[in-house]
Every structure is written in C-alpha cells, then in structure tokens.
Amino acid sequence: MNIKDILEKNYSSEKNIQNLNLDQEKSHPASIFGRKHIGNVEISPKILKSIENIIENSHKPSIHSSLMKMYASLRSSQTIKRKLSAIDTDAYLLGIMPQIYASLYNVINELRMRLGNKWVPETVLDCGVGPGIGALVFQELFEDSIEKVKDILVIESAYTVRQRAFYIHKGNKSKILSNIPSTIDSKFNFIIANHTILDINTSNHIFAAHIKKLWDKLSSEDGILLLLERGNPMGYKAIARARQMILSGFNFTLKKSSEYVETGHIISPCSHDKKCPLFTNGHLSNRKK
C-alpha cells in the first residue's frame, strides 16, 4: 500500500453512517442511554489539507517505512515509542492520528450527550500524545459555542511534534506550548490526556503521581478528566488502575496522612463508582462481560 492509498484510507471524507435500525421502544431506558450509534468520523477539510501538505513536503518512502514499523510495534508490544523523529512524526500523522482522532471524537461527543448542551468547558488542557488531537476534536464539536471557551492549551514537549501542531492548529483557538508555564496557576474545566498512562514498566508510585498531577490541575467545581488508551488488555488495565486510584482518593503512598484529596465520580463508559468486577487485585480477570 503506497502513501496515497494510506492517506485516502485513513482520511476518507466519505460518510458511511451505520443504520442500526434499533427498536428503541422495546429497550430499557438505561440501555438506550448507554447505546452508541457510531459511524465514520469525518475530519474537517482544513485539518485534512494541513496533513496532506505536511506529507507532500516530507520523504514519502521513509514515511511508509516508519509507519510499517509503528504498525508492527502495535501488533507486538501494543505500544508506540514516545520519542519520534521528523519522519516518525509525519508517519504518525498519516497512519495513527486518524485512529486517535476518531476515538477522541466518539468519547468527547459521548460526554456532550451525557452532560447536555449546557456543558461548555471554559478552560481546556490537552496534554495527550500527538499534535493536540483532542483540542482539534474539541473545537470541531464545540464550534457553535466556541466563543464561550476562554483558553485551550496544548502541551507538547517534543519539538518536531510541536512544530507540526503549530501548522495544523493555525487559525484556531489553541495555544501550543512545550509545558505549562509557572505563571499559569489556574485550574482547568476539561483535561484531555489521551495515551499518556499506558506503560507496562511504570511503577505504581510513578503511575499514581502522574494521575494525581492531572487530577490536581482540575477545577474542583466542574472539572472533567478524560483518559483514553488503546482498546487492548494493556490499555484496559491502565485505565482501570487510574479509575481505581481516583475513586479511592489516591489512598496510596503518595497521599500524606493530613492531605485531603477530593474523590471523583465516573461519567463514562461505566457510569458507576463501584469497583470494576473485571479488575481484581490489579489484574485483568478472564471473566467475560
């Protein structure tokens, strides 16, 4: 498969929405509430054009080779290396970004459905992996109410990825930074942290410290933290660990005896605050759900 084929496959603008033909009258209200109608996600022409321009000005044979290595890595270790060269970054935009964009679109849209039209976060922090993919999705979904949003920060420490982000986000409301300035002491209403916690070698202490750092940046009034990982056993385990820590109020070695940490509540996908029956003693159960 050549570069053009990959681009057309991953960024196809043809809508093909599934017609599930579900008889909702016979369904329980809770079933209807939890049901998703997922079709193809269409990326805006502006973003698509930016990606095409980047790929066109890069070395296509090297991009293809890098992308094949990424796919192989996902099949073998279920992860992608964090440090990306310029070619790796372009390969990521071509073959990996569409998947993440679609996943984030589905999740953020689900949040809007569950929280209602009045939910418009005033301050947004995107610290997920990639060139501010969550911020792109957010601004597309909240296009009609974007004037109510005060700040959208995209944090990306990698120079090459950050340069691509500047180009892709040109003209929108995002502010692209390498880190959160010490002068910014505000809390955020919405934090998007996709693909930041999946690391099989991370100790429980470091893992908890990362989650708590994100949690501390949330507004205590109406803050929402979005964690997204790959839909594989490792991704599930990472999300389950984070969920358990948040619900327990970080009742681990990180927490000092005198420190009060406000516990959170789960919005989606499992809208309850009980322990996950599939995640026992830090391990994924073989039970089917």
Coordinates of N, CA and C in Angstrom, one line a residue, residues 1 25 62 67-68 84-85 114 120 133 147 170 232 244 270 275 281 286:
M1 N 0.9 -1.2 0.0 CA 0.0 0.0 0.0 C 0.9 1.2 0.0
E25 N -38.3 1.4 21.3 CA -39.5 1.3 22.1 C -39.5 0.1 23.0
S62 N 10.4 7.0 3.3 CA 10.8 6.9 4.7 C 9.5 6.9 5.6
L67 N 6.0 4.0 9.2 CA 4.6 3.7 9.5 C 4.4 2.2 9.7
M68 N 5.1 1.4 8.8 CA 5.0 0.0 8.9 C 5.6 -0.5 10.2
L84 N 9.9 10.5 18.8 CA 9.7 10.4 17.4 C 10.6 11.4 16.6
S85 N 11.2 10.9 15.5 CA 11.9 11.8 14.6 C 10.9 12.6 13.8
R114 N -24.1 13.0 27.4 CA -24.4 12.6 28.8 C -24.6 13.9 29.7
V120 N -20.2 23.4 28.5 CA -19.2 24.0 27.6 C -18.0 24.5 28.5
I133 N -4.4 16.6 19.3 CA -5.6 15.9 18.6 C -6.9 16.2 19.4
E147 N -17.1 30.6 21.4 CA -16.9 31.9 21.9 C -17.0 31.9 23.5
K170 N -3.2 26.2 13.0 CA -3.1 27.6 12.6 C -4.5 28.1 12.4
N232 N -6.9 -2.4 24.1 CA -6.3 -3.8 24.2 C -6.2 -4.0 25.7
Q244 N -9.3 3.3 39.6 CA -9.3 2.8 41.0 C -8.7 3.9 41.9
C270 N -18.5 3.2 32.1 CA -19.3 2.5 33.1 C -19.7 3.6 34.1
K275 N -16.2 -0.7 42.3 CA -15.0 -1.4 41.7 C -15.4 -2.2 40.4
N281 N -7.4 -7.1 42.2 CA -6.0 -7.2 42.7 C -5.0 -6.7 41.7
N286 N -10.3 -13.0 33.7 CA -10.7 -13.7 32.5 C -12.2 -13.7 32.3

